[in-house]
Structure formats: structure tokens, C-alpha cells
CSV table of C-alpha atoms in Angstrom, one decimal:
chain,number,residue,atom,x,y,z
A,1,MET,CA,-22.0,30.1,-24.4
A,2,ASP,CA,-23.4,30.6,-21.2
A,3,ASP,CA,-21.8,27.1,-20.4
A,4,THR,CA,-18.5,27.8,-20.6
A,5,SER,CA,-18.4,28.8,-17.2
A,6,ARG,CA,-18.9,25.7,-16.0
A,7,GLY,CA,-17.3,23.3,-18.7
A,8,PHE,CA,-17.0,22.9,-22.2
A,9,ARG,CA,-18.8,20.9,-24.6
A,10,ILE,CA,-17.7,17.0,-26.0
A,11,GLY,CA,-20.6,17.0,-27.6
A,12,ALA,CA,-23.8,17.2,-26.3
A,13,ALA,CA,-22.0,16.1,-22.8
A,14,LEU,CA,-20.8,19.1,-21.0
A,15,HIS,CA,-17.8,18.2,-18.1
A,16,PRO,CA,-17.2,20.4,-15.6
A,17,TRP,CA,-13.7,23.0,-15.6
A,18,GLY,CA,-11.2,20.2,-13.3
A,19,THR,CA,-12.1,16.9,-15.8
A,20,LEU,CA,-8.9,15.4,-16.2
A,21,PHE,CA,-7.7,14.5,-19.5
A,22,ASP,CA,-7.5,10.8,-18.2
A,23,ALA,CA,-10.8,11.1,-17.5
A,24,VAL,CA,-11.9,12.3,-21.3
A,25,ALA,CA,-9.4,10.8,-23.1
A,26,PRO,CA,-8.8,7.9,-20.9
A,27,GLY,CA,-5.5,6.1,-22.3
A,28,ALA,CA,-4.4,8.5,-25.0
A,29,VAL,CA,-1.5,9.7,-24.0
A,30,ASP,CA,0.7,8.2,-21.7
A,31,ALA,CA,3.0,10.8,-20.0
A,32,GLY,CA,4.2,14.6,-20.5
A,33,TYR,CA,2.1,17.5,-21.9
A,34,ALA,CA,-1.2,16.1,-23.3
A,35,ARG,CA,-2.2,16.5,-26.4
A,36,THR,CA,-5.0,15.0,-28.5
A,37,GLU,CA,-8.1,14.8,-31.1
A,38,LEU,CA,-11.6,13.5,-30.2
A,39,PRO,CA,-14.5,13.8,-32.9
A,40,CYS,CA,-16.0,16.4,-32.0
A,41,SER,CA,-20.3,17.3,-34.1
A,42,SER,CA,-20.9,19.9,-32.2
A,43,THR,CA,-20.4,22.6,-29.2
A,44,HIS,CA,-22.1,25.5,-27.4
A,45,GLY,CA,-24.3,25.7,-31.0
A,46,PHE,CA,-21.5,25.6,-33.5
A,47,ALA,CA,-21.1,23.0,-35.9
A,48,THR,CA,-17.8,21.5,-35.4
A,49,VAL,CA,-15.4,18.2,-36.8
A,50,TYR,CA,-13.1,17.5,-34.6
A,51,ALA,CA,-11.7,18.7,-30.5
A,52,GLU,CA,-8.2,18.8,-30.1
A,53,ILE,CA,-7.8,19.4,-26.4
A,54,THR,CA,-4.8,19.9,-24.4
A,55,ALA,CA,-3.8,19.3,-20.3
A,56,PRO,CA,-0.9,19.8,-17.8
A,57,ARG,CA,-0.2,15.7,-18.1
A,58,PRO,CA,-2.6,13.1,-18.6
A,59,ASP,CA,-3.6,13.3,-15.5
A,60,ARG,CA,-4.1,16.8,-14.6
A,61,PRO,CA,-7.7,19.3,-16.3
A,62,VAL,CA,-8.0,20.3,-19.0
A,63,MET,CA,-7.1,24.1,-19.6
A,64,GLY,CA,-7.5,24.5,-23.5
A,65,LEU,CA,-9.8,23.8,-26.1
A,66,ALA,CA,-9.9,23.9,-29.9
A,67,TYR,CA,-12.9,23.1,-31.9
A,68,GLU,CA,-12.3,23.0,-35.9
A,69,LEU,CA,-16.2,24.4,-37.1
A,70,ALA,CA,-17.7,22.2,-39.7
A,71,ALA,CA,-17.3,23.3,-43.7
A,72,ALA,CA,-21.2,21.8,-43.4
A,73,GLY,CA,-22.0,24.6,-40.8
A,74,ALA,CA,-22.5,28.3,-40.9
A,75,MET,CA,-20.9,30.8,-42.8
A,76,PRO,CA,-17.5,31.8,-41.4
A,77,LYS,CA,-19.2,36.0,-41.2
A,78,GLU,CA,-22.1,34.0,-40.2
A,79,ILE,CA,-20.0,32.5,-36.8
A,80,PHE,CA,-19.0,35.9,-36.0
A,81,ALA,CA,-21.5,37.8,-36.1
A,82,GLN,CA,-23.6,35.2,-33.6
A,83,LEU,CA,-20.3,34.9,-31.0
A,84,VAL,CA,-20.4,38.6,-30.4
A,85,ILE,CA,-24.4,38.2,-29.9
A,86,ARG,CA,-23.1,36.4,-26.9
A,87,LEU,CA,-20.4,37.7,-26.1
A,88,GLY,CA,-20.0,40.9,-26.7
A,89,ALA,CA,-17.5,43.6,-28.7
A,90,PRO,CA,-14.2,41.1,-29.1
A,91,THR,CA,-11.4,42.5,-26.2
A,92,GLU,CA,-8.9,42.7,-29.7
A,93,ILE,CA,-9.8,41.3,-33.4
A,94,GLU,CA,-6.9,41.2,-36.5
A,95,ARG,CA,-8.0,40.8,-39.9
A,96,GLU,CA,-6.1,39.8,-42.7
A,97,GLU,CA,-8.5,39.3,-46.0
A,98,GLU,CA,-5.7,39.5,-47.9
A,99,ASN,CA,-5.8,35.7,-47.5
A,100,ALA,CA,-8.7,35.8,-48.7
A,101,GLY,CA,-9.0,32.3,-50.5
A,102,ASN,CA,-5.3,31.0,-49.6
A,103,SER,CA,-6.9,27.8,-46.4
A,104,ASP,CA,-3.2,28.2,-44.6
A,105,SER,CA,-3.9,31.2,-43.2
A,106,VAL,CA,-5.9,33.2,-41.6
A,107,VAL,CA,-8.2,35.9,-42.4
A,108,LEU,CA,-10.1,36.9,-39.1
A,109,HIS,CA,-8.4,37.0,-35.5
A,110,ALA,CA,-10.7,37.5,-32.5
A,111,GLN,CA,-10.0,37.2,-28.4
A,112,TRP,CA,-13.4,37.5,-25.7
A,113,SER,CA,-12.4,36.8,-21.4
A,114,ARG,CA,-15.0,36.1,-19.4
A,115,GLY,CA,-13.4,36.6,-16.1
A,116,ASP,CA,-10.9,32.7,-15.7
A,117,ILE,CA,-12.5,31.6,-19.7
A,118,ALA,CA,-10.2,33.3,-22.4
A,119,ILE,CA,-12.3,32.5,-26.1
A,120,ALA,CA,-10.8,32.7,-29.8
A,121,LEU,CA,-11.9,32.6,-32.9
A,122,SER,CA,-10.2,31.7,-36.5
A,123,LEU,CA,-11.8,31.8,-39.9
A,124,TYR,CA,-9.5,30.5,-42.4
A,125,GLY,CA,-9.0,31.5,-45.9
A,126,ALA,CA,-10.8,28.8,-47.5
A,127,PRO,CA,-11.7,25.1,-45.9
A,128,ARG,CA,-9.6,23.0,-44.3
A,129,PRO,CA,-8.9,19.5,-44.6
A,130,SER,CA,-8.1,17.2,-40.9
A,131,ASP,CA,-9.0,13.8,-40.6
A,132,PHE,CA,-11.9,15.1,-39.8
A,133,GLY,CA,-13.7,16.7,-42.7
A,134,ASP,CA,-13.4,19.8,-44.0
A,135,GLY,CA,-12.9,23.4,-41.3
A,136,LEU,CA,-13.6,26.8,-41.8
A,137,GLY,CA,-11.6,27.9,-38.5
A,138,LYS,CA,-11.3,27.4,-34.8
A,139,LEU,CA,-13.3,27.7,-31.7
A,140,TYR,CA,-10.6,28.1,-28.8
A,141,LEU,CA,-11.6,28.0,-25.3
A,142,SER,CA,-9.1,28.3,-21.9
A,143,TRP,CA,-9.5,27.4,-18.7
A,144,GLY,CA,-7.2,30.4,-17.0
A,145,ASP,CA,-8.1,29.6,-13.3
A,146,ILE,CA,-4.6,28.0,-12.2
A,147,ASP,CA,-5.4,27.8,-8.3
A,148,ALA,CA,-9.0,25.8,-9.0
A,149,ALA,CA,-6.7,23.3,-11.3
A,150,SER,CA,-4.2,23.5,-8.5
A,151,ALA,CA,-5.8,22.8,-5.2
A,152,PRO,CA,-6.0,18.8,-5.7
A,153,PHE,CA,-2.8,18.3,-6.1
A,154,VAL,CA,-1.0,20.8,-3.9
A,155,GLU,CA,-1.4,19.2,0.0
A,156,ALA,CA,0.7,15.3,-2.1
A,157,TRP,CA,3.2,17.8,-3.5
A,158,ARG,CA,4.9,20.4,0.0
A,159,ALA,CA,4.8,17.3,1.6
A,160,ALA,CA,7.2,16.1,-0.7
A,161,ASN,CA,8.7,18.9,-0.2
A,162,VAL,CA,8.9,19.1,3.0
A,163,ASP,CA,10.5,15.3,2.8
A,164,LEU,CA,13.0,16.9,0.4
A,165,ALA,CA,14.3,19.6,2.6
A,166,GLN,CA,14.7,17.2,5.3
A,167,ALA,CA,16.7,15.0,4.1
A,168,ALA,CA,19.3,17.8,2.7
A,169,LEU,CA,19.1,19.0,6.6
A,170,SER,CA,21.4,15.8,7.4
A,171,ALA,CA,22.4,15.4,3.4
A,172,ALA,CA,25.9,12.9,3.4
A,173,THR,CA,27.5,13.5,0.0
A,174,VAL,CA,27.4,16.8,-1.7
A,175,HIS,CA,29.1,17.7,-5.8
A,176,THR,CA,28.5,21.0,-6.8
A,177,PHE,CA,29.5,21.4,-10.4
A,178,SER,CA,29.2,25.3,-12.6
A,179,VAL,CA,27.3,25.5,-15.9
A,180,ALA,CA,28.5,28.7,-18.8
A,181,TYR,CA,24.4,29.3,-18.5
A,182,GLU,CA,22.2,30.6,-15.9
A,183,ILE,CA,19.8,28.0,-14.5
A,184,ASN,CA,15.7,29.1,-15.4
A,185,PRO,CA,13.6,27.3,-13.0
A,186,LEU,CA,10.8,25.7,-13.9
A,187,LEU,CA,7.2,26.9,-15.1
A,188,GLU,CA,5.0,27.4,-12.1
A,189,PRO,CA,3.0,26.0,-10.3
A,190,ARG,CA,5.3,22.7,-10.8
A,191,CYS,CA,2.8,20.4,-8.6
A,192,LEU,CA,0.6,21.0,-12.5
A,193,HIS,CA,3.2,20.9,-14.6
A,194,HIS,CA,6.1,19.1,-13.2
A,195,PRO,CA,5.2,17.1,-9.5
A,196,GLU,CA,7.9,15.5,-9.6
A,197,ILE,CA,10.4,18.8,-9.5
A,198,LEU,CA,10.4,20.0,-6.0
A,199,GLU,CA,11.7,23.7,-4.5
A,200,THR,CA,15.6,22.8,-3.6
A,201,PRO,CA,15.9,23.3,0.3
A,202,PRO,CA,18.0,26.4,1.4
A,203,SER,CA,20.7,24.1,2.4
A,204,ILE,CA,21.5,23.3,-1.2
A,205,ALA,CA,20.2,26.1,-2.6
A,206,ALA,CA,22.4,28.3,-0.3
A,207,ARG,CA,25.7,26.5,-2.1
A,208,LEU,CA,24.6,27.5,-5.8
A,209,GLY,CA,24.2,30.6,-7.8
A,210,PRO,CA,22.3,31.3,-10.5
A,211,THR,CA,24.9,28.9,-12.4
A,212,GLY,CA,25.0,25.7,-10.8
A,213,PHE,CA,23.8,22.5,-9.8
A,214,ALA,CA,24.1,19.8,-7.5
A,215,LEU,CA,24.5,16.5,-7.0
A,216,TRP,CA,24.0,14.9,-3.2
A,217,SER,CA,22.6,12.3,-1.5
A,218,ASP,CA,21.0,12.4,1.7
A,219,ALA,CA,21.8,11.0,5.3
A,220,ALA,CA,22.6,7.1,4.2
A,221,GLY,CA,23.6,7.8,1.4
A,222,THR,CA,20.8,6.0,0.0
A,223,ARG,CA,18.8,8.0,-1.9
A,224,TRP,CA,20.6,10.9,-4.2
A,225,HIS,CA,19.2,14.1,-6.1
A,226,LEU,CA,19.8,16.2,-8.5
A,227,SER,CA,19.0,20.0,-7.5
A,228,THR,CA,19.6,23.7,-8.8
A,229,ALA,CA,19.8,26.9,-7.2
A,230,ALA,CA,15.0,26.5,-7.5
A,231,ASP,CA,14.5,22.9,-8.8
A,232,SER,CA,15.4,19.2,-7.6
A,233,ILE,CA,14.2,15.8,-8.4
A,234,VAL,CA,14.5,12.9,-6.7
A,235,LEU,CA,16.9,10.2,-9.4
A,236,GLY,CA,15.9,6.4,-9.0
A,237,ARG,CA,12.1,6.8,-9.2
A,238,PRO,CA,9.7,5.7,-12.4
A,239,ASP,CA,10.5,8.9,-14.0
A,240,SER,CA,13.5,9.8,-13.0
A,241,SER,CA,15.9,6.7,-13.2
A,242,ALA,CA,16.6,7.5,-17.0
A,243,VAL,CA,19.3,10.2,-17.3
A,244,GLN,CA,20.6,11.6,-20.9
A,245,VAL,CA,24.2,13.8,-21.2
A,246,MET,CA,24.0,15.0,-24.6
A,247,GLU,CA,27.2,16.1,-26.3
A,248,ILE,CA,26.8,18.3,-29.6
A,249,GLU,CA,29.2,19.4,-32.1
A,250,PRO,CA,28.5,22.6,-33.6
A,251,ALA,CA,26.3,22.9,-37.2
A,252,LYS,CA,23.8,25.7,-37.8
A,253,GLY,CA,24.4,26.8,-33.5
A,254,GLY,CA,27.1,26.8,-31.5
A,255,GLY,CA,27.0,23.3,-29.8
A,256,PHE,CA,26.5,22.2,-26.4
A,257,ALA,CA,26.2,19.3,-23.2
A,258,ALA,CA,23.4,19.3,-21.3
A,259,ILE,CA,22.1,16.6,-18.7
A,260,GLU,CA,18.0,15.0,-18.8
A,261,VAL,CA,16.5,13.8,-16.0
A,262,GLY,CA,12.6,14.1,-17.2
A,263,PRO,CA,11.3,18.1,-17.0
A,264,TRP,CA,15.5,18.5,-14.9
A,265,SER,CA,17.8,19.7,-16.8
A,266,VAL,CA,20.9,21.9,-16.8
A,267,ARG,CA,23.1,22.7,-20.4
A,268,SER,CA,26.3,24.1,-20.2
A,269,SER,CA,28.6,25.0,-23.6
A,270,ARG,CA,30.3,22.6,-25.5
A,271,LEU,CA,32.8,20.0,-23.9
A,272,SER,CA,31.1,21.3,-20.6
A,273,ARG,CA,33.6,19.6,-17.4
A,274,ALA,CA,31.2,20.5,-15.3
A,275,ILE,CA,28.7,18.4,-17.3
A,276,ALA,CA,31.1,15.7,-17.9
A,277,ASP,CA,31.9,15.1,-14.1
A,278,ALA,CA,28.8,15.1,-12.8
A,279,ALA,CA,28.0,12.8,-15.4
A,280,ARG,CA,30.8,10.4,-14.8
A,281,GLU,CA,29.2,10.8,-10.9
A,282,LEU,CA,25.7,10.0,-12.6
A,283,GLU,CA,27.2,6.3,-13.6
A,284,LYS,CA,28.3,5.5,-10.3
A,285,LEU,CA,25.1,5.3,-8.8
A,286,PRO,CA,22.2,2.0,-8.5
A,287,GLY,CA,19.3,1.7,-9.9
A,288,LEU,CA,19.9,4.7,-12.9
A,289,THR,CA,20.1,4.1,-16.8
A,290,VAL,CA,22.1,6.8,-18.6
A,291,THR,CA,22.2,7.4,-22.0
A,292,ARG,CA,25.2,8.9,-23.7
A,293,HIS,CA,23.9,11.5,-27.2
A,294,ASP,CA,26.3,13.0,-29.6
A,295,GLY,CA,25.4,14.6,-32.2
A,296,TYR,CA,25.4,18.6,-34.3
A,297,ASP,CA,23.2,21.1,-33.3
A,298,VAL,CA,21.2,22.1,-36.1
């Protein structure tokens, strides 16, 4: 597996790290977290039946792969032995021999690290069926160079943040609300996972605490935004014109109220006045589709 530092293989093709998901599986996923399974008969010297590839979004690089190892290939002990010869002793290993004979369980899991590449092996207790053929286990590759993966997208994201900060300097209208729960920021780096999520300008963030959010407009009152103390989204764009308002009754859980616009969201206790007030303000804005949902907290 000496070429894993350069890229990942789907059959004979070596794709350099940084290759976009859409370039490997065009049209497989429209938006959001990207995952698909591709036929793959071999990788890095092992017989396989398929490869599962994942990326933060379809237009972002492939970051993870899981190869289903063919039951018709090498024996499980041989696969593990070959990896030890190539990679050395694993950094972590777990054995659960009592799971032998159970295809739904794992009898061995081992991990190796080679710089920015993490490699792992899981072996099942018995061959496991799939749509592509029976498998003995999975061989995993993960690319951990977040800076390199983000590099092509940082400049455009930073420029969008500059525009947002400029709009906030002369905000015409600012509605602030406070929910019952602390609002956690989204996963970093946002330019890789959620490029539509921008950094909240200081002039807006200063009005919000850990439970606060704001609905605000630019000076002309034509462009509207939703912001928490950390995360902001510009409303009315193709990926931010659909607003979901939820009022969920108690069941197994205690119920909740929430507003979601793509990956941006706030949640509060059931019958939250803040959520209700913000939803009414959002319904007044042109270019948005506000959909209300109810149900039970199962």
C-alpha cells in the first residue's frame, strides 16, 4: 500500500487525494453529505467487491473510503498478515473471537497511521452478503489533511465573509431572539463542510450570547440573514430560501421547537416564544418558503 500517500484506488485507477467526489461518481449525490458505493474488484493488491466513498459534499474532495473485501479472495488471517508486513504493527488492535461465525459482528479491528493517511481493517465473524457480493470485512482509508482539502475553497469563502461583514456595518433592521439551549457552532472548516455558513460579523455577534440568534437586513433592507453568535447564512439563495419551522410534541423525548435553513439551525424548548416570533418575521420576507412541521419527539 505504498501509494496511499498519493491517492486512493478504485480498481486500477489511482485518484490523487483532493479529487472531488463528483469527479469519481458524477451525479450520484445532489447535495449535502456525499456517500455512494461503486463496483470495485480490487484495491492495493486485495480482492474487493465494492468501494464506498464519502466526502463532505459532492463538490468537495473524497476524504474516506471503505472497501468491502471479497470473500473469494485471501483468507482473513492472510489479509491481516499482509497489512502487518506492509505497514508494521498496528497502532491499535481489538479482537473479539467470540463473534466467530456471526456475519453481523467483527472479530478483529486494527488501525494504522501513515502521516495524513489513516488505514483500518475490520474482519467479520463470517462472510457478509451485499448487493455486489459476499465480503469478509472492510479496508478503510481516510485522508486527514484538512488544510489541503480546504485550500481550493478558502479564498471564495473568505471573500463572502468580507461582504457579510460589510453588510452588517450598516444593518437596517436587527431582530434578536433567545432560545432555551446553548447554540453550538457548526463543524470547522466551514468552507469544506458548509460553505454557505459564514462567520457572524462582530457587530452582530456582540448583540448575541450563547443562546441568542438574530434576523437582520443590510442597509437597503433587501438582503436578509440569520445569525447565531458564530454562524450566519444569507437568506433567499438557492440553498437558503427554504425555511423549516418545527413544533414537536413530547413523546419519548420532551419535545422541541426549531428553525432550520439548510445546515443553519436553532433549537429551543417546545412552544418557544423566540422560535414563534422569528418564524412570523421570516414569513413576512419575500423570496422565502416557510414550511411548518409538527409531530412527536420519538
